[in-house]
CSV table of C-alpha atoms and ligand atoms in Angstrom, one decimal:
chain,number,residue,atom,x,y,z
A,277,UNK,CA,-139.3,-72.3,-147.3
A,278,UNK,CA,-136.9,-69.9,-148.9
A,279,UNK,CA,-135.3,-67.5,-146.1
A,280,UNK,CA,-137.1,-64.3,-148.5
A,281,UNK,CA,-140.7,-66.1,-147.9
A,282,UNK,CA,-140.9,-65.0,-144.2
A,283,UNK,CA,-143.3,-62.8,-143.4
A,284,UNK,CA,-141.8,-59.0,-142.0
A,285,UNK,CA,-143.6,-59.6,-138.9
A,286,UNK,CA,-142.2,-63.2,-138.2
A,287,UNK,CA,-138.3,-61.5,-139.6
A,288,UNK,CA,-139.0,-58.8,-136.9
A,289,UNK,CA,-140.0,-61.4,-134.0
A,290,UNK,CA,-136.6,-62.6,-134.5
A,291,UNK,CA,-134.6,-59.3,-134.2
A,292,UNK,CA,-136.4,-58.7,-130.8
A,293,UNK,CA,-135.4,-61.9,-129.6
A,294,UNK,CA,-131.6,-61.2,-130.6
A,295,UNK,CA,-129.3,-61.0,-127.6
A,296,UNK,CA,-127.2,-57.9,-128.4
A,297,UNK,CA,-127.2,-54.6,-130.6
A,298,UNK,CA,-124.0,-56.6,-132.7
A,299,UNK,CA,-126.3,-59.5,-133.3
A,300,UNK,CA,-128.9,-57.3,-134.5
A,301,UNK,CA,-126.2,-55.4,-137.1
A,302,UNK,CA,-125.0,-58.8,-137.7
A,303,UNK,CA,-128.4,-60.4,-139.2
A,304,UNK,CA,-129.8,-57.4,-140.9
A,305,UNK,CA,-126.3,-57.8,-143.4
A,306,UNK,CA,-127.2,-61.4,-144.2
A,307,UNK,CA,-129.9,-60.9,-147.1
A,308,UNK,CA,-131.8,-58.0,-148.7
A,309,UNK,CA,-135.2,-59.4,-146.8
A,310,UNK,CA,-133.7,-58.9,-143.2
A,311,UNK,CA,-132.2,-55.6,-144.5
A,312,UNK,CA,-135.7,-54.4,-145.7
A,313,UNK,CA,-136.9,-54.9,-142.1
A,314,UNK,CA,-134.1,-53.6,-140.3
A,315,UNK,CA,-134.3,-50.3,-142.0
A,316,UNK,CA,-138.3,-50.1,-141.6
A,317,UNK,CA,-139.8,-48.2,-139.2
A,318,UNK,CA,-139.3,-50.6,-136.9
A,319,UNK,CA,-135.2,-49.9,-136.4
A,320,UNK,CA,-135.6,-47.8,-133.1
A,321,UNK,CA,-137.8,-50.5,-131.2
A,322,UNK,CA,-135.5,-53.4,-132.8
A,323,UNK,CA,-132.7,-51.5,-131.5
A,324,UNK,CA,-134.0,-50.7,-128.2
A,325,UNK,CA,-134.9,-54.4,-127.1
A,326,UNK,CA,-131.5,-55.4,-127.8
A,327,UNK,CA,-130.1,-52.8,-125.9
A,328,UNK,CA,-132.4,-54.2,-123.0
A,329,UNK,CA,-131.2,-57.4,-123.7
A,330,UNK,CA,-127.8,-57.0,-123.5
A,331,UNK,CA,-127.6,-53.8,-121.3
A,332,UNK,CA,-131.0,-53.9,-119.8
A,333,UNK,CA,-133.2,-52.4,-117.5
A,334,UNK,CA,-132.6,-49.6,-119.7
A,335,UNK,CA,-135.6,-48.3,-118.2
A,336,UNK,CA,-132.8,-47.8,-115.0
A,337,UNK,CA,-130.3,-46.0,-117.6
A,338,UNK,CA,-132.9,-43.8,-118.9
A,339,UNK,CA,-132.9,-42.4,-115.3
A,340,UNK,CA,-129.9,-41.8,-115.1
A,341,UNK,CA,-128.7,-39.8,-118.6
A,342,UNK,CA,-132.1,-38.0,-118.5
A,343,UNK,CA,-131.2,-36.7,-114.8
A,344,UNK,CA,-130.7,-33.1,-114.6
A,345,UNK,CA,-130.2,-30.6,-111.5
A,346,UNK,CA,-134.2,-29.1,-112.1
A,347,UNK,CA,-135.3,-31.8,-111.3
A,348,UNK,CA,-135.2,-34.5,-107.9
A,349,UNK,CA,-133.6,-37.4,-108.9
A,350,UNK,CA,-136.3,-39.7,-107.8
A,351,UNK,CA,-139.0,-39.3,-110.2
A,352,UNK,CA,-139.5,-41.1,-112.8
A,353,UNK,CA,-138.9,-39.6,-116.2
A,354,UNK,CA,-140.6,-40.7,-119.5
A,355,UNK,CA,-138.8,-39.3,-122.6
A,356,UNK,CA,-139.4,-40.9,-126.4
A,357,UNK,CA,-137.1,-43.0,-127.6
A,358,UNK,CA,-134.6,-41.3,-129.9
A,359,UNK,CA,-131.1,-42.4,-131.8
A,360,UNK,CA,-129.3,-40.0,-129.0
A,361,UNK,CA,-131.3,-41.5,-126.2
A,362,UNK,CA,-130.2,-45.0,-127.6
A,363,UNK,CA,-126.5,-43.6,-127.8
A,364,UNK,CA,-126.7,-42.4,-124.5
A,365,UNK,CA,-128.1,-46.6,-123.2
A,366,UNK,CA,-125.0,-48.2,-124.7
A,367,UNK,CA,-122.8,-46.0,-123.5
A,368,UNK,CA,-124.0,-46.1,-120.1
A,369,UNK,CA,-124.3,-50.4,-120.5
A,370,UNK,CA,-120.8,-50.4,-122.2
A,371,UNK,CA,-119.2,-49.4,-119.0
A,372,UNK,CA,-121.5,-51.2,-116.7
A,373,UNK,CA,-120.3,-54.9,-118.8
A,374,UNK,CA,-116.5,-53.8,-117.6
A,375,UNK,CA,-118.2,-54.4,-113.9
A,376,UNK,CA,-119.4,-57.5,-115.2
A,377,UNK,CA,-116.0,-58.9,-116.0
A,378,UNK,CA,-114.6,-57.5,-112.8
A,379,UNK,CA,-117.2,-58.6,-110.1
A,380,UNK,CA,-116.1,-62.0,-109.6
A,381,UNK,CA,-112.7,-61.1,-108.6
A,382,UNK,CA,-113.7,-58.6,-106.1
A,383,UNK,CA,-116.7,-60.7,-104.8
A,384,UNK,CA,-114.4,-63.5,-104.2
A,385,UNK,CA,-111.2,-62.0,-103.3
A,386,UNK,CA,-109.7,-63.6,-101.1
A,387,UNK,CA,-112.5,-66.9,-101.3
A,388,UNK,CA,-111.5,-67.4,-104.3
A,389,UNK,CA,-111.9,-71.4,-104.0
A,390,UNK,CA,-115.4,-70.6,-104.6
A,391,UNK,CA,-115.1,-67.9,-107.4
A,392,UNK,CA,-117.2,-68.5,-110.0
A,393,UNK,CA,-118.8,-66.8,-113.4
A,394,UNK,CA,-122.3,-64.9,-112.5
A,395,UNK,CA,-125.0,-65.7,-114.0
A,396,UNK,CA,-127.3,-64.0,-116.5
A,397,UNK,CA,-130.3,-62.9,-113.9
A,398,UNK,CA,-127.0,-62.1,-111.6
A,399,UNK,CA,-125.8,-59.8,-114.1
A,400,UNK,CA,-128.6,-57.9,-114.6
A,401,UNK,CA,-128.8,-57.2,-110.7
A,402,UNK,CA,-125.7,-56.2,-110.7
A,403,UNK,CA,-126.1,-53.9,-113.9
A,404,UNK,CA,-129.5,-52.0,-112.7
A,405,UNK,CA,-128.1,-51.7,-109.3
A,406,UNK,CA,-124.7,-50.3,-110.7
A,407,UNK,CA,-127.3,-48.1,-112.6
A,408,UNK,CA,-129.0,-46.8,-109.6
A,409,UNK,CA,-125.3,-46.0,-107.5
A,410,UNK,CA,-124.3,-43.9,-110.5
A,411,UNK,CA,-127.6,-41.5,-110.4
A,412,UNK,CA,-127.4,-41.0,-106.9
A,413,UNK,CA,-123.4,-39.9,-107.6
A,414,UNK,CA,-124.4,-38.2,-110.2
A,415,UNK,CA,-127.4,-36.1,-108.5
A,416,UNK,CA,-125.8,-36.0,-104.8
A,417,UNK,CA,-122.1,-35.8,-105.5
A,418,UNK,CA,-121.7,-33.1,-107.4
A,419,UNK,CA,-119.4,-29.5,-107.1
A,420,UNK,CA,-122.3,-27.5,-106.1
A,421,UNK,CA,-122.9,-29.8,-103.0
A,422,UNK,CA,-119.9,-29.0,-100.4
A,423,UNK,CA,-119.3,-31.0,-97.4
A,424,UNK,CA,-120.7,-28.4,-94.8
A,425,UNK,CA,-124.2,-29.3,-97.0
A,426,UNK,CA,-124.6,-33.0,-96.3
A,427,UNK,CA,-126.2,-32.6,-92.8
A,428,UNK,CA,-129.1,-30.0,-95.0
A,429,UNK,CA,-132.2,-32.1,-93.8
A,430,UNK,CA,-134.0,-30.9,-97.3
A,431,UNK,CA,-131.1,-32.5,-99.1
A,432,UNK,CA,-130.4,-35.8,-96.9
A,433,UNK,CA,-134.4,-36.1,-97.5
A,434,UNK,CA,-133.6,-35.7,-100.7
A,435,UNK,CA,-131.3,-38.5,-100.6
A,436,UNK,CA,-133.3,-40.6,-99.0
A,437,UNK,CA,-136.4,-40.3,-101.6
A,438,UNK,CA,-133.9,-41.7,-104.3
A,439,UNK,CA,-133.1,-44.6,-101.6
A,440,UNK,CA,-136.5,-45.1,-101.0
A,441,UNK,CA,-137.8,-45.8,-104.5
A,442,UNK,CA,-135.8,-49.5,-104.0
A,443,UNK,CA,-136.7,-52.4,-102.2
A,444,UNK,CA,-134.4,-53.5,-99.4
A,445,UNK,CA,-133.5,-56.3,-101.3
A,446,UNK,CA,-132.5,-53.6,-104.3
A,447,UNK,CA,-130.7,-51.6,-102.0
A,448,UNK,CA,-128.1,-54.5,-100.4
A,449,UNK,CA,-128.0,-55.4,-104.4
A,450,UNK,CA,-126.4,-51.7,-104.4
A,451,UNK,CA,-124.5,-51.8,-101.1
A,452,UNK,CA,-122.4,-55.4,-102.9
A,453,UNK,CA,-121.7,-52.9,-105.7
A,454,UNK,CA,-121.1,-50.3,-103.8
A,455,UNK,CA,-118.4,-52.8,-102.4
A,456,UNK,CA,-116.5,-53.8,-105.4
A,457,UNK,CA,-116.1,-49.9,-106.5
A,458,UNK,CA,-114.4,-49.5,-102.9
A,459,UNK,CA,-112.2,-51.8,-103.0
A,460,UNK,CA,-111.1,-51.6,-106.9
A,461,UNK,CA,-110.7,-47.6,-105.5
A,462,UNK,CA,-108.7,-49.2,-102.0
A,463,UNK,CA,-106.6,-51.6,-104.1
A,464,UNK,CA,-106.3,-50.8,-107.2
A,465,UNK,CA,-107.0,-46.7,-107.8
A,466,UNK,CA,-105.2,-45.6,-104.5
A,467,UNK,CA,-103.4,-48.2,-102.9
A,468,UNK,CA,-102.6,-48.0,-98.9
A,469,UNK,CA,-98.7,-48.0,-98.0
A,470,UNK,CA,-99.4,-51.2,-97.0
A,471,UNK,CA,-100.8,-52.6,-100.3
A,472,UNK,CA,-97.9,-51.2,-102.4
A,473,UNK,CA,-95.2,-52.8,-99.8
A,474,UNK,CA,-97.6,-56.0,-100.4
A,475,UNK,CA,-97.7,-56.0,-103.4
A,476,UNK,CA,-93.9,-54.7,-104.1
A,477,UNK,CA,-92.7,-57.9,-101.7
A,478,UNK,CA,-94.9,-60.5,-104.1
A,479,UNK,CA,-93.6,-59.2,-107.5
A,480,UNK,CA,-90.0,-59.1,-106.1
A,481,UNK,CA,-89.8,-61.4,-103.5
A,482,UNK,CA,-86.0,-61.5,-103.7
A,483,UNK,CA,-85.7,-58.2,-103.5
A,484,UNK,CA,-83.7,-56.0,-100.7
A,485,UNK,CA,-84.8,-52.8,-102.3
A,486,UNK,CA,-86.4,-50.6,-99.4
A,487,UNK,CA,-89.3,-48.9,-100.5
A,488,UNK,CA,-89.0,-44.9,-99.7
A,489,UNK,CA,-92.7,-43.6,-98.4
A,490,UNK,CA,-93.1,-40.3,-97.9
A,491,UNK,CA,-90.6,-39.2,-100.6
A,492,UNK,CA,-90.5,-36.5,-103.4
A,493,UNK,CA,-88.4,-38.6,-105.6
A,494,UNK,CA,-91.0,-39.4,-108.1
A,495,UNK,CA,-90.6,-37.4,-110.9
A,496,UNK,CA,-93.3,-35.1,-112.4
A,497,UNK,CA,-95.9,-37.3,-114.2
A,498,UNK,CA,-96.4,-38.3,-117.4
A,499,UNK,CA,-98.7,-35.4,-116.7
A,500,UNK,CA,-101.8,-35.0,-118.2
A,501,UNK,CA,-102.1,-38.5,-119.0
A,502,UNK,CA,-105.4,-37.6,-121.6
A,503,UNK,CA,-103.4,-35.9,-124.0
A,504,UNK,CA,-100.0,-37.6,-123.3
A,505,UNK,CA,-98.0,-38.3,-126.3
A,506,UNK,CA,-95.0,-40.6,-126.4
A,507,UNK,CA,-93.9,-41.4,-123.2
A,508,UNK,CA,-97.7,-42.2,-122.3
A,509,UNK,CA,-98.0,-44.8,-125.0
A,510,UNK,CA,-94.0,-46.4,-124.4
A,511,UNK,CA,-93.7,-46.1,-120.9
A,512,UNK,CA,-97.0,-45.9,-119.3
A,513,UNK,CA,-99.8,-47.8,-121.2
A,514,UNK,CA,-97.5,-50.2,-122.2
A,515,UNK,CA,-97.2,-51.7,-118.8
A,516,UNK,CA,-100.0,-50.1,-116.8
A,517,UNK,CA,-99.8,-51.6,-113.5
A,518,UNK,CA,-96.2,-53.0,-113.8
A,519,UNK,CA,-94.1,-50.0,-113.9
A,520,UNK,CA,-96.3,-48.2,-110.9
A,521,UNK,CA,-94.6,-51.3,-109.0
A,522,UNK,CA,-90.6,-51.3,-110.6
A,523,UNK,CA,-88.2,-49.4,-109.2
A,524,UNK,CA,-86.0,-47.3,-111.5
A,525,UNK,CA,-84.2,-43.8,-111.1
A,526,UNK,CA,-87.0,-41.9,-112.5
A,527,UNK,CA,-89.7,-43.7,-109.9
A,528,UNK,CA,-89.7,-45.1,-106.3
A,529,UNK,CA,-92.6,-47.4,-106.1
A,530,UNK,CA,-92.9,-46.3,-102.4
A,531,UNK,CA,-94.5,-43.2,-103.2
A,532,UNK,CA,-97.0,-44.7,-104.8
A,533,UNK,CA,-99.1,-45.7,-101.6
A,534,UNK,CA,-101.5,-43.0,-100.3
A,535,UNK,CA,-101.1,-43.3,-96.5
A,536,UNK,CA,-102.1,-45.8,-94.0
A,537,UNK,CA,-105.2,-46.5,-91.5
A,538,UNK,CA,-107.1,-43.3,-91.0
A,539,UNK,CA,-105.5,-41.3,-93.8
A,540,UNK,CA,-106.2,-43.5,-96.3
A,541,UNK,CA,-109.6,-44.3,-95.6
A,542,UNK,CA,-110.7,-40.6,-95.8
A,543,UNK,CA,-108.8,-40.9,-99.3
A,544,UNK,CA,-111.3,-43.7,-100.2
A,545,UNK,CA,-114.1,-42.4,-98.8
A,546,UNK,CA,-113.4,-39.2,-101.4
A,547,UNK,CA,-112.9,-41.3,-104.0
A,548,UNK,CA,-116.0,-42.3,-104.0
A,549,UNK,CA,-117.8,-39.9,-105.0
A,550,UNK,CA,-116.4,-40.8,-108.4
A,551,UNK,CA,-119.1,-42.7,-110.8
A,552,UNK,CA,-118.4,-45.6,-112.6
A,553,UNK,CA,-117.1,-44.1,-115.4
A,554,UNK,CA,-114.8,-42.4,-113.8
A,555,UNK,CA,-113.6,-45.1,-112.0
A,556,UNK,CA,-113.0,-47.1,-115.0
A,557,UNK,CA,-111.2,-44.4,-116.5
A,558,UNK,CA,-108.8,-44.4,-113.8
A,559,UNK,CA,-108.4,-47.6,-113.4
A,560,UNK,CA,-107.4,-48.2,-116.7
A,561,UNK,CA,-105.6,-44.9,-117.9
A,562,UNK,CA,-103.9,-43.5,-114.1
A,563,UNK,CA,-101.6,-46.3,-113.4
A,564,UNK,CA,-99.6,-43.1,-111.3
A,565,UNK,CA,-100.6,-42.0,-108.4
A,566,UNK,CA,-99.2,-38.6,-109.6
A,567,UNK,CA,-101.9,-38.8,-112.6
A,568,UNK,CA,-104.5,-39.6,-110.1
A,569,UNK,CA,-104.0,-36.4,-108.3
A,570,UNK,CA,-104.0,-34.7,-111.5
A,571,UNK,CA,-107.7,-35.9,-112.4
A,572,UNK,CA,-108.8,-35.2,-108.6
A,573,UNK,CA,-107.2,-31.8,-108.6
A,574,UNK,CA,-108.9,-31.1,-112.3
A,575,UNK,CA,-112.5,-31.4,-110.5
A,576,UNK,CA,-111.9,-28.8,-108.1
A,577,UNK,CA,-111.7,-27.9,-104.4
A,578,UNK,CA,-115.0,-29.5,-103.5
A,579,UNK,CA,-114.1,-33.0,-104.2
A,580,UNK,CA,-111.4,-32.8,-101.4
A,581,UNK,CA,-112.2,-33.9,-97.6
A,582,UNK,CA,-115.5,-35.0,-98.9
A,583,UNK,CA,-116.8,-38.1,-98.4
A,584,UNK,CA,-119.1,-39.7,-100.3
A,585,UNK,CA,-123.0,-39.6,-99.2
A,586,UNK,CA,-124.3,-42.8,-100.4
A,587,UNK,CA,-123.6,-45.3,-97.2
A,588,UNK,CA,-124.6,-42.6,-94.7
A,589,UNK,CA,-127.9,-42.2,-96.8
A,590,UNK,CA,-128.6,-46.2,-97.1
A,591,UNK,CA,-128.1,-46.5,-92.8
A,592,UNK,CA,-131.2,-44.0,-92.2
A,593,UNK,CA,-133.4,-45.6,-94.8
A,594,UNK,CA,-132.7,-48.9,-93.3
A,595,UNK,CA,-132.9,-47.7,-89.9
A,596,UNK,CA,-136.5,-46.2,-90.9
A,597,UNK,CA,-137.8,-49.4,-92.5
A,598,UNK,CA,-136.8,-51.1,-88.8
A,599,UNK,CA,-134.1,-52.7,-90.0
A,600,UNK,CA,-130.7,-53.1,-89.0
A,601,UNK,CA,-127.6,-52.2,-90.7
A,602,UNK,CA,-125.5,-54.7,-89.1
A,603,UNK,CA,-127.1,-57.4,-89.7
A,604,UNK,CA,-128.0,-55.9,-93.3
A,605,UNK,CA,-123.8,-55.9,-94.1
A,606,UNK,CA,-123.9,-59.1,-93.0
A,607,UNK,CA,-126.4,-60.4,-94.9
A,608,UNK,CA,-124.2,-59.8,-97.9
A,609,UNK,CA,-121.1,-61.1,-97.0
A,610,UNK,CA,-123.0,-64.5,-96.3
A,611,UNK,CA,-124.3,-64.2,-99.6
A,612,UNK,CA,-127.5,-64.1,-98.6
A,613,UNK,CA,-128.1,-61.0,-99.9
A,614,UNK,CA,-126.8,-59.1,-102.6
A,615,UNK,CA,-125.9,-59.4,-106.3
A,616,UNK,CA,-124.5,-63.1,-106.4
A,617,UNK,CA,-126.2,-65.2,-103.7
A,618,UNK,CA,-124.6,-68.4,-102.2
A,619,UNK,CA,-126.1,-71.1,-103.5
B,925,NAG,C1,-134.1,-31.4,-117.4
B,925,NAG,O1,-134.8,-32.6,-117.4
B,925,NAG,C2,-136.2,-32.4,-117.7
B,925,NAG,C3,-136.9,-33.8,-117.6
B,925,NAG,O2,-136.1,-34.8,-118.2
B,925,NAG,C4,-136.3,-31.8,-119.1
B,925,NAG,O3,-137.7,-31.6,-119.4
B,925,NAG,C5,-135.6,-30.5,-119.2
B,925,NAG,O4,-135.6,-30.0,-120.5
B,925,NAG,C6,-134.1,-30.7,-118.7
B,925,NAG,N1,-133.5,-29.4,-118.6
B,925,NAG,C7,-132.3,-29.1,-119.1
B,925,NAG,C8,-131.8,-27.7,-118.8
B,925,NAG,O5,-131.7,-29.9,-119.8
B,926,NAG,C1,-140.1,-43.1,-106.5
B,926,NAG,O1,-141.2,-43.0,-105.5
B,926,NAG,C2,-142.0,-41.9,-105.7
B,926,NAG,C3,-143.0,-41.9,-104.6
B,926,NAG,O2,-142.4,-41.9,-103.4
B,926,NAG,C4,-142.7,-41.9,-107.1
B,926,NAG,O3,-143.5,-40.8,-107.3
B,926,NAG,C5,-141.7,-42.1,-108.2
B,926,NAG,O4,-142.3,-42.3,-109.4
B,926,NAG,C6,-140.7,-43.2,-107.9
B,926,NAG,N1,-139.7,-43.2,-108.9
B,926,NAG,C7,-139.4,-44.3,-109.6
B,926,NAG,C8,-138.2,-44.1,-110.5
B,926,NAG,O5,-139.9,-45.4,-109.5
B,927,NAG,C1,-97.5,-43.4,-96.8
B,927,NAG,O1,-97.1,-42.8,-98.0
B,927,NAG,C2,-97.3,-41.5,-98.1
B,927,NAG,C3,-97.0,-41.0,-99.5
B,927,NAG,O2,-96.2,-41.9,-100.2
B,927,NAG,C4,-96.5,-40.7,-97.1
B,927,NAG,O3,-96.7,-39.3,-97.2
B,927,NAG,C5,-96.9,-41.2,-95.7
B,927,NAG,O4,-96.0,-40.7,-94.7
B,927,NAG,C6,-96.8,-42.7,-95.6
B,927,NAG,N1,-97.3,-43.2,-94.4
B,927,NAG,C7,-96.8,-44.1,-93.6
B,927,NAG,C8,-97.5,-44.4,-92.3
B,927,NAG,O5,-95.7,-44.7,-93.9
């Protein structure tokens, strides 16, 4: 039977069974036929089921873009389905596949003997808890919430309500997340003293440079790294997390680290407050710790001394399901719960 033969309804069957929004562009280019159906009525839904395919629960993103501050952030929303509300999904599930990629290196750090690719139903987990972290940033850390307001019972029940929407089995889902954006923020974002000395020793193990902390040397930044024109691209993207590490006379990698112990975990703990976004943003265009500041500073006097809310809210909703949080954190570091389980 000639490809033009199938019936519309059988054609559309096969674009909601399409993995991704590119396969769905993809096939609706190969013949007139497919074309026809594409550009029916029926775009939007074949659209929307790939983005839950390949992004999904979208139903978890929806929550989140459609959030706003009139509203608590539990409830569930119900809006149409539009060509912005689709823009807004892969958006969202773009930056949630760059966790993808990264989870397996922070999950097994330093097991790394048993490091391993996660699987599809792993990935989804991971994406709808990833999901659920950044609405609760983006309705509980925000600049009109300052620190003397996270003890407010009406807004740490607040906080809870969101909590309490997930199972407990959801929430340690979260908590594993929650994990690898600490420590890509603890490693990689703001590294300790004692990372950047680590990490200075392994790239130049032959060294007998001494690494300067507390020093002034550095010179201003490639400031405003967003706009940055030439030296951004030659110096700075060129070699993101090489030059943060290289000694020359216009940087002393011992000024990159940002403090030790107590200092540094307070740093961490500010961090984040950060969503996903952000931290991907960082991640990839801040290799200074001089253009890190510059982002922190650019949201304000709020965001400093400031911890995040999200652990502190997750120990009193396990505490009033009976639980223990103890044995909870352990749980997923034996990989028996959590986004990839042992198997
Ligand atoms: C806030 O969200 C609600 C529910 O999604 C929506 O009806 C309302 O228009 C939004 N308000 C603003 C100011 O965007
Ligand atoms: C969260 O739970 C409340 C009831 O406690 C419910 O009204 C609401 O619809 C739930 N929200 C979601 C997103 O499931
Ligand atoms: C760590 O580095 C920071 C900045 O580079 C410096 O201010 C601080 O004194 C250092 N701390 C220790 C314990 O060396």
């Amino acid at each position: 039977m000639h490809i033009d033969l199938l019936p519309s309804e059988l054609v559309t069957d096969i674009f909601l069974a399409l993995p991704a929004i590119s396969s769905v562009i993809a096939l609706s280019s190969t013949c007139h036929h497919f074309r026809q159906v594409y550009a029916s009525s029926k775009r939007l839904r074949i659209l929307s089921q790939a983005a839950e395919n390949e992004f999904g629960p979208t139903q978890d993103i929806i929550q989140l873009v459609t959030h706003n501050s009139s509203q608590p952030a539990h409830l569930r929303r119900s809006v149409p389905l539009s060509e912005a509300l689709l823009h807004s999904i892969v958006k969202v599930g773009r930056i949630a596949r760059k966790w993808e990629e990264m989870y397996p290196f922070k999950k097994w750090k330093t097991d790394f003997e048993n490091r391993r690719d996660i699987t599809d139903g792993e990935r989804f987990r991971l994406r709808r808890a990833l999901y659920r972290l950044w609405l609760f940033s983006r309705a509980f850390h925000d600049g009109a919430i300052l620190r003397w307001m996270r003890c407010l019972p009406a807004l740490q029940h607040e906080r809870t309500l969101l909590l309490h929407n997930f199972s407990s089995v959801e929430l340690a889902e979260m908590l594993d997340v929650h994990n690898m954006l600490r420590d890509t923020i603890s490693s990689n974002i703001c590294p300790s003293n004692g990372t950047v000395s680590r990490k200075f020793q392994k790239r130049f193990p032959h060294s007998n440079y001494q690494l300067l902390f507390n020093t002034h040397l550095n010179l201003p930044p490639p400031s405003s790294f967003a706009q940055h024109g030439e030296y951004h691209c030659s110096e700075v993207a060129a070699s993101k997390s090489h030059n943060k590490y290289t000694p020359t006379a216009r940087h002393e990698p011992g000024a990159e680290g940002w403090g030790d112990d107590i200092l540094h975990y307070y740093v961490v703990e500010d961090m984040l407050k950060l969503d996903p976004e952000q931290l991907i943003h960082l991640k990839e265009n801040a290799p200074y710790k001089s253009q890190v500041e510059a982002y922190i500073k650019s949201k304000g006097d709020w965001f400093d001394n400031n911890g995040e809310t999200f652990v502190q809210t997750l120990h009193q909703v396990i505490h009033d399901r009976g639980q223990d949080m103890d044995e909870f954190k352990d749980a997923i570091e034996d990989g028996e719960m959590g986004v990839a389980l042992h198997s």
